[in-house]
Amino acid sequence: MPCTPGLRNPFRYVTGHDSNGDSTFLLVRDHLPDQSGQIAPLRSSKTDHGDHRAVTLEQPVLRFSILDAGSLAHLDAESVCANIAKSLDVYVAEMTDEFIQKDGLLHISKYYPDVQLNTLFRRRLGLQAGRDIELLANSHPARLSIDRIGSIDSLFFQQLSDPTAHTALDPGYVDIDVRAVSLNAKDVYTMSGRVDTRNMTTAFDFSGIVTSVAPDVSHVAVGDRVVVSAPHHLGTAVRVPAGCVHKTTRNEEFTVMPSMLVIYPTALYALNECAHLRSGEFILVHAGSGGLGIAAIILARRIGATVYTTVGSDVKREYLINELSIPSSHIFNSRNSTFVQGIMSAIGGRGVDVILNSLVGDLMHDSWRCLADFGRFVEVRKRELIDAGKLDMSVFPCNATFTASDLCELFYSQDHFHRSIWDRLISETIQLYRDGAIQPPPIKVFDVSQVAQAYRSFLSKDLVVKIVISMEDQQARGPVSPPLYLSVFDPDKVYLLVGCLGGLERSLSRWVMTRGARQFVFLGRSGADRPSARQFISRLEQASATVEVVRGDVCNLSDITKAVEACVIAGRRVGGVVQAAMGLAESLFTSMTNEAWHTGIDLKWQGTWNLHNALQFHVDKDQENEPDSFLPTSSISETVGTATESNYCSANGFLDAFARWRRSRGQACVSVGLGMISEVGNLHKNPEIEILLLRKGI
């Protein structure tokens, strides 16, 4: 029967039964269009299955069976009667209450696990024990990931189905195949869970070969050898802003160049921009045998300052004496506060002019008290600074300054002035190296197949080398997990997103963009009225997306037509549709009003048909207008049933059947039965509903 405003709940007579254990048998027929494409009434027997599952939960004593007899065009009364009798016997023997007649045969509803698909799914999510050891060259692009934060042995490479391989570069960007990555302590701390980074980046500097450049980039070209300093996810391929990319020569080794691009710019910024170190001043460099410490010592000496330093072991002390010619009397212990008395005695109790600090806790405070008048204290580890507590204010009256230095803040700054400092520091470092004014730190190279060993090497208290991971060996193997996603969206097509400005749906919209989409038309009843929606749209636009918002109701065909017209204007094509509109009105089936019934039904039912028909109008004119994807968001509630939500279960049952029907016509459609998602969306805003669902075992 058609869905009209006056339609009462289907099979309402069921609720009139005494519910005393009597049997009720409902015969329904499939009203979805057949493959001839004839538009049929808006009801489907599959909605009745959703009702059935909800009602049987609300009235467990009711013996309620349902038989879908199929299309009227192929209905045979004799076989239907025979199957009704058979289904009553099966109900008793199998405790099964849902039946479908197809080609005269009776089918029952059963769910069986797809072992192969579930195995692949578990592998993609990292839930399957063990991973295949594969050629990393065959898994390109791939990104280093970790199963258990802090467990270096659980490092693996996550293969990417990267949309960047299929999309045009945004202005000012460059794609690079990575050849070597320099590890810093912060990178190791990130994988260990000790440090958080923006966007969960896990590496900073690397070298490689340019594979593509945006049209507005001219200082590098495809095939160039380059070195890059930019926060990124350690992987076999990286897309970065062009300003971070610097061309290198064939004589400059892949493994050597990135070893300098954090330590020297950090030291240059700390000593020149923050501390304004001058010739003749005294400087204390903590952790002098580390990469940053070595760079700071070399640069401070070049300025003409007198260097004092601390180390944590005799091996590190000997390295500084033998390799950097630091006098033994200028080297102190960083493991305890004895360095305070040592440094004050060495310089006559006046204190030091500049301190480059990487110590934590009480030792940081002890260092702070070593400053001379007009001294400058530069902290290079922000996390340790946050954890260290309050500073001793008595030091400040001596015109002391305390500065926190984090190179990442320069990179992420939207201020051109600060970004220009970043670019200048990198260029200056490379030029100093080419002029012979600085030297690379000692490095130890690990093949990418030894990535876990490379990270573990940081645990050594005697580490005096910079760790570099090489990806030059095309035969290198490692643990690889298959791609989490295979979907790639076309940036040249438009994606129509209905009801996708809410919490859960915003996360879906973001995911569509991460997979390559760049043009969006949103349809919603409130448009962009809500602050959260406006903020979300602004973020999409800042990420180079084109966004248009159409205010309208998916149940109104003229509103849908307007949204589709916005997608195809100026010869554009619809790449895909997400139908996420939903309405909730909870009530027991026996007391559900007609209005409440339609609140739960219409947005998914009428709205989906409106979308199909509006799109089909343009497809009939030009097959190129056929969307690549059509995604209605259904719910697991249709599968298991949810008491008090018979309308919602019914609507989702329709979406599942609608998806099967579109696919039978050769058109794209997948209905996704979402489970309970508490992080965003309706459950996040209504935790009491989550508690109720958990009690039901969902």
XYZ file of C-alpha atoms in Angstrom:
698
model
C 0.000 0.000 0.000
C 1.283 3.541 -0.664
C 2.765 5.548 2.165
C 0.234 8.322 2.752
C -0.363 10.665 5.683
C -3.469 8.729 6.600
C -1.785 5.331 6.690
C -2.155 3.518 10.013
C 0.442 1.147 11.387
C 0.654 -2.021 9.280
C -0.845 -5.241 10.727
C -2.234 -3.203 13.656
C -4.700 -6.008 14.230
C -1.824 -8.004 15.730
C -1.907 -5.743 18.758
C -5.565 -6.508 19.251
C -4.814 -10.104 20.137
C -5.034 -11.149 23.722
C -1.308 -11.995 23.746
C -2.053 -15.167 25.657
C 0.064 -17.513 23.583
C -2.195 -17.701 20.520
C -0.487 -18.038 17.141
C -0.631 -15.223 14.600
C 0.463 -15.693 11.000
C 1.024 -12.692 8.744
C 1.165 -13.104 4.968
C 2.876 -10.253 3.129
C 4.028 -9.667 -0.429
C 7.013 -7.843 -1.856
C 6.061 -4.391 -3.134
C 9.470 -3.290 -4.327
C 9.706 -2.667 -8.087
C 10.822 -5.570 -10.200
C 13.711 -5.461 -12.636
C 11.507 -3.853 -15.282
C 11.972 -0.651 -13.311
C 8.282 0.078 -12.751
C 7.855 2.435 -9.833
C 5.792 0.638 -7.223
C 4.081 1.715 -4.011
C 6.423 2.815 -1.288
C 5.852 -0.157 1.007
C 7.939 -3.296 1.097
C 7.436 -6.566 2.907
C 10.920 -6.038 4.322
C 9.544 -3.232 6.504
C 7.107 -5.763 7.936
C 10.056 -7.959 8.941
C 11.444 -5.010 10.905
C 8.082 -4.537 12.611
C 7.886 -8.227 13.339
C 11.233 -8.343 15.121
C 10.368 -5.351 17.294
C 6.873 -6.594 18.175
C 8.074 -10.066 19.156
C 10.485 -8.436 21.622
C 7.725 -6.270 23.064
C 5.289 -9.207 23.350
C 7.381 -12.353 23.884
C 4.328 -14.541 24.607
C 2.893 -13.752 21.183
C 3.586 -16.568 18.691
C 3.900 -14.349 15.647
C 5.116 -15.659 12.267
C 5.525 -13.862 8.949
C 5.704 -15.178 5.374
C 6.801 -13.056 2.428
C 4.998 -14.610 -0.545
C 6.905 -12.588 -3.140
C 5.599 -10.586 -6.094
C 1.908 -10.796 -7.025
C 2.937 -11.348 -10.626
C 4.278 -14.793 -9.735
C 1.918 -15.670 -6.901
C 0.525 -19.222 -6.934
C -2.241 -19.728 -4.378
C -1.694 -23.483 -4.100
C 2.019 -23.206 -3.329
C 1.384 -20.368 -0.897
C -1.124 -22.443 1.060
C 1.240 -25.406 1.097
C 4.105 -23.237 2.332
C 1.935 -21.713 5.045
C 1.225 -25.187 6.385
C 4.899 -26.128 6.091
C 6.041 -22.959 7.851
C 3.812 -23.720 10.827
C 5.541 -27.088 11.196
C 8.984 -25.477 10.840
C 8.077 -22.880 13.458
C 7.534 -25.620 16.011
C 10.577 -27.701 15.002
C 13.136 -24.917 14.376
C 11.724 -22.058 16.475
C 11.905 -19.971 13.315
C 9.250 -17.351 12.670
C 10.375 -15.616 9.450
C 9.845 -17.166 6.018
C 10.202 -16.173 2.376
C 8.696 -17.930 -0.615
C 10.948 -17.791 -3.665
C 10.315 -19.744 -6.883
C 7.705 -21.756 -4.995
C 10.210 -22.912 -2.359
C 10.072 -22.014 1.328
C 13.169 -20.306 2.759
C 13.939 -19.557 6.406
C 15.984 -16.684 7.825
C 19.410 -17.671 9.161
C 22.639 -15.797 9.769
C 25.936 -17.520 9.134
C 29.371 -15.957 9.681
C 31.414 -15.320 6.544
C 34.694 -16.746 7.822
C 36.804 -15.432 4.950
C 35.409 -11.909 5.117
C 35.615 -11.789 8.911
C 39.238 -12.939 8.780
C 40.078 -10.151 6.339
C 38.190 -7.655 8.495
C 40.081 -8.709 11.627
C 43.385 -8.474 9.787
C 42.597 -4.958 8.637
C 41.750 -3.888 12.173
C 44.845 -5.556 13.606
C 42.755 -8.022 15.622
C 44.205 -11.098 13.940
C 47.285 -12.556 15.614
C 50.371 -12.326 13.431
C 50.932 -10.541 10.135
C 52.377 -11.589 6.838
C 56.007 -10.669 6.231
C 55.890 -9.080 2.800
C 58.010 -7.059 0.414
C 57.433 -3.462 1.445
C 57.879 -2.410 -2.172
C 54.756 -4.440 -3.007
C 52.839 -2.820 -0.134
C 53.581 0.743 -1.215
C 52.260 3.097 0.046
C 52.402 1.953 3.667
C 52.662 3.696 7.014
C 54.326 2.588 10.237
C 51.798 1.768 12.938
C 51.718 -0.020 16.267
C 49.336 -2.553 17.785
C 49.990 -1.771 21.435
C 51.279 1.644 22.417
C 54.589 1.196 24.195
C 55.254 -2.288 22.770
C 57.923 -1.719 20.126
C 57.725 -5.378 19.084
C 54.185 -4.723 17.820
C 55.323 -2.242 15.144
C 54.040 -3.019 11.664
C 53.351 -1.318 8.340
C 49.744 -0.490 7.546
C 49.192 -0.659 3.812
C 47.261 2.331 2.525
C 44.705 2.594 -0.210
C 45.815 6.157 -0.520
C 43.466 8.546 -2.350
C 46.422 10.879 -2.895
C 47.577 8.430 -5.552
C 44.370 9.150 -7.484
C 43.785 12.833 -6.767
C 45.367 16.009 -8.031
C 47.753 17.723 -5.666
C 46.431 20.723 -3.801
C 48.333 23.933 -4.622
C 51.699 24.120 -2.913
C 52.138 20.384 -2.239
C 54.631 17.718 -3.289
C 54.520 13.893 -3.251
C 57.705 12.069 -2.283
C 58.791 8.436 -2.206
C 60.783 8.066 1.010
C 64.342 6.701 1.000
C 65.502 7.389 4.573
C 64.001 8.669 7.831
C 65.903 10.129 10.767
C 64.556 9.141 14.184
C 64.406 11.613 17.047
C 63.727 10.944 20.702
C 60.298 12.577 20.355
C 59.389 10.084 17.616
C 60.230 7.172 19.896
C 58.360 8.737 22.815
C 55.294 9.124 20.586
C 55.258 5.423 19.746
C 55.777 4.677 23.441
C 52.760 6.750 24.433
C 54.836 9.262 26.415
C 54.263 12.198 24.054
C 51.244 13.359 22.057
C 51.700 15.078 18.707
C 49.370 17.000 16.445
C 47.625 14.746 13.955
C 49.401 11.756 15.557
C 52.543 12.344 13.473
C 55.391 9.950 14.245
C 58.412 11.340 12.388
C 59.909 14.629 11.307
C 62.727 14.597 8.773
C 63.367 12.354 5.781
C 64.874 12.182 2.317
C 63.498 10.783 -0.910
C 62.603 11.294 -4.550
C 59.866 13.607 -5.835
C 57.072 11.734 -7.627
C 54.642 14.595 -8.321
C 54.353 18.342 -7.774
C 51.486 20.808 -7.818
C 51.366 23.151 -10.851
C 52.412 26.155 -8.754
C 55.600 24.485 -7.438
C 58.733 25.327 -9.406
C 61.771 24.847 -7.147
C 61.635 21.025 -7.368
C 60.558 18.650 -10.130
C 59.624 14.999 -10.538
C 62.714 12.824 -10.127
C 64.616 15.278 -7.911
C 66.440 14.028 -4.838
C 65.206 16.013 -1.850
C 65.399 16.315 1.911
C 62.337 17.306 3.930
C 61.721 18.619 7.418
C 58.032 18.408 8.301
C 55.910 16.460 10.797
C 54.581 13.362 9.061
C 53.587 9.741 9.547
C 56.598 7.532 8.967
C 55.825 5.748 5.730
C 57.011 4.784 2.284
C 55.356 7.821 0.637
C 54.513 11.251 2.035
C 52.657 14.343 0.796
C 54.064 17.577 2.259
C 53.965 21.366 1.734
C 56.456 22.375 -0.937
C 58.136 24.926 1.339
C 59.501 22.070 3.450
C 61.156 20.370 0.480
C 64.790 21.134 -0.376
C 66.649 19.808 -3.381
C 69.857 17.834 -2.763
C 72.704 16.706 -4.981
C 73.642 13.175 -5.970
C 76.687 13.403 -3.694
C 74.522 14.083 -0.638
C 73.495 10.735 0.800
C 69.881 9.858 1.555
C 70.839 8.616 5.032
C 73.017 11.605 5.978
C 70.940 14.636 4.988
C 67.876 14.049 7.205
C 70.067 13.387 10.259
C 70.731 17.150 10.523
C 67.310 18.650 9.843
C 65.840 18.644 13.327
C 68.888 19.041 15.510
C 70.562 21.976 13.736
C 67.438 24.078 13.061
C 66.372 23.505 16.689
C 69.792 24.554 17.948
C 69.905 27.566 15.610
C 66.481 28.710 16.770
C 67.267 28.161 20.464
C 70.682 29.853 20.429
C 70.082 32.675 17.947
C 66.352 33.483 18.078
C 65.565 32.626 21.712
C 68.815 33.016 23.690
C 70.671 35.507 21.449
C 73.922 33.828 22.452
C 76.964 36.099 22.055
C 80.679 35.524 21.759
C 82.385 35.238 25.140
C 79.292 34.057 27.018
C 79.019 30.835 28.997
C 76.479 28.223 27.887
C 75.392 24.994 29.582
C 74.125 22.367 27.123
C 72.402 19.447 28.811
C 72.599 15.991 27.156
C 75.586 17.103 25.123
C 76.152 13.730 23.441
C 72.667 13.628 21.920
C 71.946 14.860 18.430
C 70.655 18.249 19.593
C 73.457 18.550 22.136
C 76.140 17.930 19.502
C 74.540 20.484 17.158
C 74.279 23.081 19.944
C 77.914 22.573 20.980
C 79.162 22.990 17.400
C 77.071 26.127 16.812
C 77.890 27.685 20.210
C 81.608 27.265 19.571
C 81.152 28.801 16.133
C 79.574 31.848 17.810
C 82.510 32.035 20.236
C 80.818 30.967 23.475
C 82.424 28.812 26.167
C 80.610 25.481 26.354
C 79.830 23.397 29.432
C 77.737 20.261 29.132
C 76.290 17.244 30.929
C 76.094 13.556 29.989
C 74.606 10.426 31.500
C 77.434 7.901 31.149
C 81.206 7.520 30.882
C 80.868 6.355 27.274
C 79.170 9.623 26.362
C 81.780 11.610 28.285
C 84.583 9.913 26.339
C 82.810 10.606 23.074
C 82.648 14.355 23.750
C 86.290 14.445 24.823
C 87.577 12.450 21.855
C 85.268 13.601 19.051
C 84.366 17.186 19.960
C 87.458 18.045 22.060
C 85.418 19.146 25.073
C 87.701 19.477 28.137
C 86.907 16.916 30.820
C 86.521 19.767 33.318
C 83.635 21.126 31.243
C 81.602 17.889 31.375
C 79.297 17.080 34.303
C 76.839 14.349 35.307
C 73.229 14.802 34.184
C 71.922 11.979 36.380
C 72.013 14.011 39.603
C 72.369 17.584 40.832
C 76.166 17.480 41.272
C 76.458 19.454 38.041
C 75.173 22.534 39.910
C 78.185 22.765 42.211
C 80.498 21.744 39.377
C 79.378 24.449 36.965
C 79.241 27.178 39.615
C 82.767 26.330 40.786
C 84.105 26.216 37.223
C 82.971 29.775 36.435
C 83.528 31.379 39.795
C 79.950 31.258 41.054
C 78.592 33.832 38.562
C 76.281 31.397 36.811
C 75.909 30.700 33.100
C 74.480 33.092 30.538
C 72.497 30.522 28.549
C 71.116 27.097 29.434
C 69.774 24.719 26.787
C 67.713 22.369 28.922
C 66.365 18.884 28.341
C 66.384 17.670 31.952
C 63.146 17.003 33.816
C 61.674 17.458 37.260
C 63.920 18.707 40.075
C 66.974 18.714 37.810
C 65.285 21.262 35.577
C 64.687 23.511 38.592
C 68.292 23.038 39.727
C 69.443 24.135 36.278
C 67.190 27.192 36.386
C 68.995 28.376 39.527
C 72.341 28.238 37.705
C 71.544 31.284 35.566
C 73.668 34.397 35.743
C 72.208 37.903 35.772
C 70.452 38.543 32.448
C 70.590 34.787 31.822
C 68.416 33.013 29.255
C 66.941 29.577 29.899
C 65.651 27.714 26.812
C 63.497 24.620 27.394
C 63.348 22.249 24.421
C 61.014 19.565 25.798
C 57.513 20.957 26.181
C 56.000 17.898 27.845
C 58.641 17.885 30.546
C 58.041 21.605 31.025
C 54.335 21.030 31.612
C 55.033 18.256 34.129
C 57.761 20.151 35.986
C 55.570 22.363 38.170
C 56.148 25.985 39.235
C 59.366 27.888 38.623
C 61.331 29.551 41.405
C 60.314 33.199 41.002
C 63.398 34.435 42.874
C 65.482 33.938 39.724
C 63.466 36.396 37.618
C 64.494 39.633 39.419
C 67.980 39.079 37.990
C 66.485 39.832 34.552
C 66.342 36.136 33.686
C 64.158 34.857 30.856
C 62.539 31.451 30.432
C 61.636 30.397 26.893
C 60.013 27.213 25.609
C 61.221 26.246 22.144
C 59.290 23.828 19.950
C 60.093 23.784 16.249
C 56.717 22.196 15.440
C 54.938 25.376 16.511
C 56.794 27.271 13.793
C 55.707 24.699 11.227
C 52.033 24.795 12.225
C 51.852 28.576 12.668
C 49.425 30.382 10.356
C 51.546 33.522 10.710
C 53.775 34.004 7.675
C 56.472 35.570 9.872
C 56.883 32.412 11.949
C 56.683 30.096 8.947
C 59.411 32.123 7.265
C 61.658 31.471 10.276
C 61.111 27.742 9.796
C 62.033 27.892 6.117
C 65.083 30.028 6.830
C 66.388 27.662 9.527
C 66.229 24.651 7.198
C 67.894 26.514 4.343
C 70.574 27.852 6.682
C 71.334 24.366 7.992
C 71.797 22.941 4.503
C 74.011 25.859 3.481
C 76.165 25.570 6.624
C 76.679 21.887 5.840
C 77.634 22.608 2.241
C 80.040 25.308 3.413
C 81.713 22.855 5.790
C 80.767 24.945 8.847
C 78.849 22.092 10.492
C 79.051 18.336 10.314
C 76.436 15.587 10.514
C 76.158 13.742 13.802
C 77.456 10.169 13.907
C 74.720 7.970 12.467
C 73.748 4.327 12.658
C 71.658 3.075 9.755
C 69.008 0.390 10.178
C 67.280 -1.197 7.221
C 63.521 -0.698 7.269
C 63.145 -4.432 7.929
C 64.854 -3.729 11.299
C 62.533 -0.921 12.316
C 61.807 -2.428 15.755
C 65.538 -2.736 16.486
C 65.989 0.890 15.444
C 63.414 2.053 17.974
C 64.765 -0.218 20.704
C 68.270 1.210 20.242
C 67.066 4.392 21.947
C 66.841 2.447 25.196
C 70.633 2.255 25.436
C 72.050 4.638 28.049
C 75.257 4.830 25.995
C 73.631 5.869 22.703
C 75.845 8.472 20.998
C 74.644 8.123 17.398
C 71.709 9.396 15.361
C 69.399 6.582 14.270
C 68.413 6.539 10.598
C 66.028 4.054 8.947
C 66.868 3.311 5.321
C 64.210 2.392 2.763
C 66.583 2.139 -0.182
C 66.562 -1.672 -0.325
C 63.670 -2.638 -2.602
C 63.894 -6.236 -1.334
C 63.286 -5.269 2.303
C 60.512 -7.170 4.053
C 58.429 -6.409 7.093
C 55.138 -7.151 8.852
C 52.336 -5.689 6.745
C 48.624 -5.281 7.414
C 46.267 -4.913 4.419
C 44.503 -1.586 3.807
C 41.786 -0.595 6.238
C 39.829 0.988 3.398
C 39.749 0.503 -0.347
C 37.336 3.307 -1.164
C 38.637 6.207 -3.234
C 36.417 9.166 -4.134
C 36.815 11.316 -7.234
C 37.772 14.948 -6.439
C 36.224 16.084 -9.725
C 32.757 14.760 -8.810
C 30.190 16.092 -6.346
C 28.993 14.115 -3.324
C 25.452 14.647 -2.071
C 25.294 14.147 1.695
C 21.836 14.100 3.291
C 21.607 14.534 7.050
C 25.400 14.562 7.343
C 25.955 17.658 9.470
C 25.236 15.881 12.773
C 27.762 14.211 15.089
C 28.045 10.695 13.663
C 27.381 11.883 10.139
C 30.099 14.569 10.369
C 32.632 11.831 11.042
C 31.364 10.052 7.919
C 31.676 13.281 5.919
C 35.253 13.742 7.133
C 36.077 10.181 6.110
C 34.698 10.781 2.606
C 37.033 13.751 2.298
C 40.065 11.812 3.560
C 39.406 9.328 0.771
C 39.693 11.988 -1.924
C 36.360 13.836 -2.248
C 36.620 17.622 -2.527
C 33.151 18.814 -3.648
C 30.122 18.486 -1.365
C 26.446 19.407 -1.351
C 24.780 19.001 2.052
C 20.987 18.770 2.441
C 19.404 19.261 5.841
C 16.315 20.757 7.415
C 18.315 23.164 9.583
C 20.907 23.956 6.928
C 23.997 25.420 8.580
C 22.129 27.064 11.477
C 23.867 25.131 14.244
C 27.299 26.430 15.343
C 28.743 22.907 15.147
C 27.615 22.623 11.519
C 29.088 26.012 10.582
C 32.367 25.137 12.262
C 32.506 21.798 10.465
C 31.835 23.409 7.076
C 34.553 25.977 7.766
C 37.051 23.206 8.482
C 36.175 21.435 5.251
C 36.667 24.645 3.302
C 39.994 25.305 5.020
C 41.054 21.856 3.819
C 40.393 22.915 0.190
C 36.865 21.503 -0.090
C 34.032 23.204 -1.986
C 30.862 23.106 0.116
C 27.262 24.092 -0.669
C 24.465 23.706 1.882
C 20.856 23.327 0.702
C 18.190 23.840 3.337
C 15.411 21.342 2.763
C 13.504 18.225 3.760
C 14.451 14.902 2.213
C 10.738 13.992 2.247
C 10.020 16.927 -0.048
C 10.756 15.976 -3.657
C 11.231 19.603 -4.716
C 13.915 20.079 -2.037
C 15.696 16.920 -3.169
C 15.459 18.044 -6.783
C 17.035 21.366 -5.835
C 19.917 19.581 -4.087
C 20.534 17.258 -7.040
C 20.427 20.227 -9.428
C 23.114 21.882 -7.298
C 25.275 18.796 -7.839
C 24.966 18.645 -11.632
C 25.137 22.364 -12.378
C 27.750 23.455 -14.937
C 28.219 19.914 -16.209
C 29.368 18.437 -12.903
C 28.740 14.761 -12.095
C 27.357 13.165 -8.947
C 30.026 10.906 -7.511
C 27.960 9.438 -4.704
C 25.105 9.856 -2.254
C 24.935 9.318 1.496
C 21.395 9.076 2.885
C 21.775 9.496 6.653
C 18.478 11.212 7.488
C 16.686 9.664 10.448
C 13.829 10.351 12.847
C 13.129 8.817 16.255
C 9.813 8.464 18.070
C 9.868 5.638 20.605
C 6.747 3.880 21.789
C 5.395 0.387 22.289
C 3.804 -0.826 19.082
C 0.438 -1.150 20.796
C 0.361 2.557 21.625
C 2.303 4.088 18.738
C 0.404 6.930 17.078
C 0.209 7.438 13.344
C 2.318 10.591 13.727
C 5.012 8.735 15.664
C 4.980 5.955 13.083
C 5.676 8.387 10.252
C 8.360 10.206 12.268
C 10.420 7.032 12.262
C 9.501 5.911 8.746
C 9.304 8.849 6.376
C 12.847 10.251 6.411
C 14.327 6.892 5.449
C 11.449 5.589 3.350
C 9.991 8.545 1.459
C 13.327 10.350 1.508
C 15.224 7.472 -0.084
C 12.675 7.113 -2.869
C 12.872 10.858 -3.498
C 16.640 10.632 -3.799
C 16.401 7.698 -6.182
C 13.791 9.341 -8.396
C 15.525 12.739 -8.529
C 18.818 11.093 -9.469
C 17.144 8.767 -11.964
C 15.717 11.763 -13.821
C 19.263 12.865 -14.690
C 20.498 9.315 -15.302
C 17.746 8.782 -17.867
C 18.999 11.859 -19.734
C 22.673 10.851 -19.536
C 24.079 7.581 -18.174
C 27.216 9.501 -17.140
C 25.099 10.932 -14.324
C 24.844 7.512 -12.636
C 26.412 7.840 -9.141
C 29.365 5.601 -8.307
C 27.936 4.959 -4.846
C 24.652 5.205 -2.950
C 24.974 4.671 0.796
C 21.871 4.561 3.023
C 22.759 4.310 6.727
C 20.659 1.525 8.207
C 20.932 -0.039 11.655
C 21.534 -3.390 13.281
C 18.199 -2.794 15.016
C 16.480 -4.016 11.844
C 18.358 -7.298 12.161
C 17.899 -7.995 15.866
C 14.823 -5.885 16.567
C 14.508 -3.216 19.240
C 11.521 -2.899 21.543
C 9.735 0.491 21.353
C 11.321 1.197 17.940
C 9.138 -0.758 15.517
C 8.943 2.263 13.195
C 12.734 2.675 13.161
C 13.293 -1.069 12.618
C 10.746 -1.025 9.816
C 12.420 1.936 8.105
C 15.836 0.298 8.238
C 14.374 -2.918 6.873
C 13.200 -0.923 3.888
C 16.707 0.524 3.337
C 18.239 -2.954 3.291
C 15.668 -4.163 0.774
C 16.032 -1.002 -1.292
C 19.784 -1.576 -1.570
C 19.207 -5.131 -2.829
C 16.682 -3.831 -5.353
C 18.996 -1.134 -6.765
C 21.807 -3.660 -7.122
C 19.431 -6.005 -8.961
C 19.037 -3.182 -11.513
C 22.809 -2.872 -11.903
C 22.947 0.350 -9.886
C 25.307 1.022 -6.998
C 23.894 0.785 -3.484
C 25.105 -0.589 -0.154
C 23.033 -0.296 3.009
C 25.247 -0.177 6.116
C 23.700 -1.608 9.281
C 25.440 0.475 11.934
C 25.824 -0.935 15.412
C 25.900 0.975 18.677
C 28.270 3.948 18.291
C 28.698 5.850 21.537
C 31.545 8.230 20.672
C 29.491 10.524 18.417
C 25.906 11.015 17.310
C 22.610 10.331 19.054
C 23.968 7.958 21.717
C 26.752 10.382 22.584
C 24.155 13.094 23.228
C 21.746 10.696 25.017
C 23.780 8.321 27.231
C 20.607 6.982 28.845
C 19.700 5.378 25.492
C 23.105 3.711 25.386
C 22.520 2.245 28.851
C 19.143 0.899 27.724
C 20.640 -0.723 24.612
C 23.435 -2.300 26.640
C 20.834 -3.867 28.913
C 19.215 -5.334 25.812
C 22.523 -6.902 24.809
C 23.089 -4.729 21.734
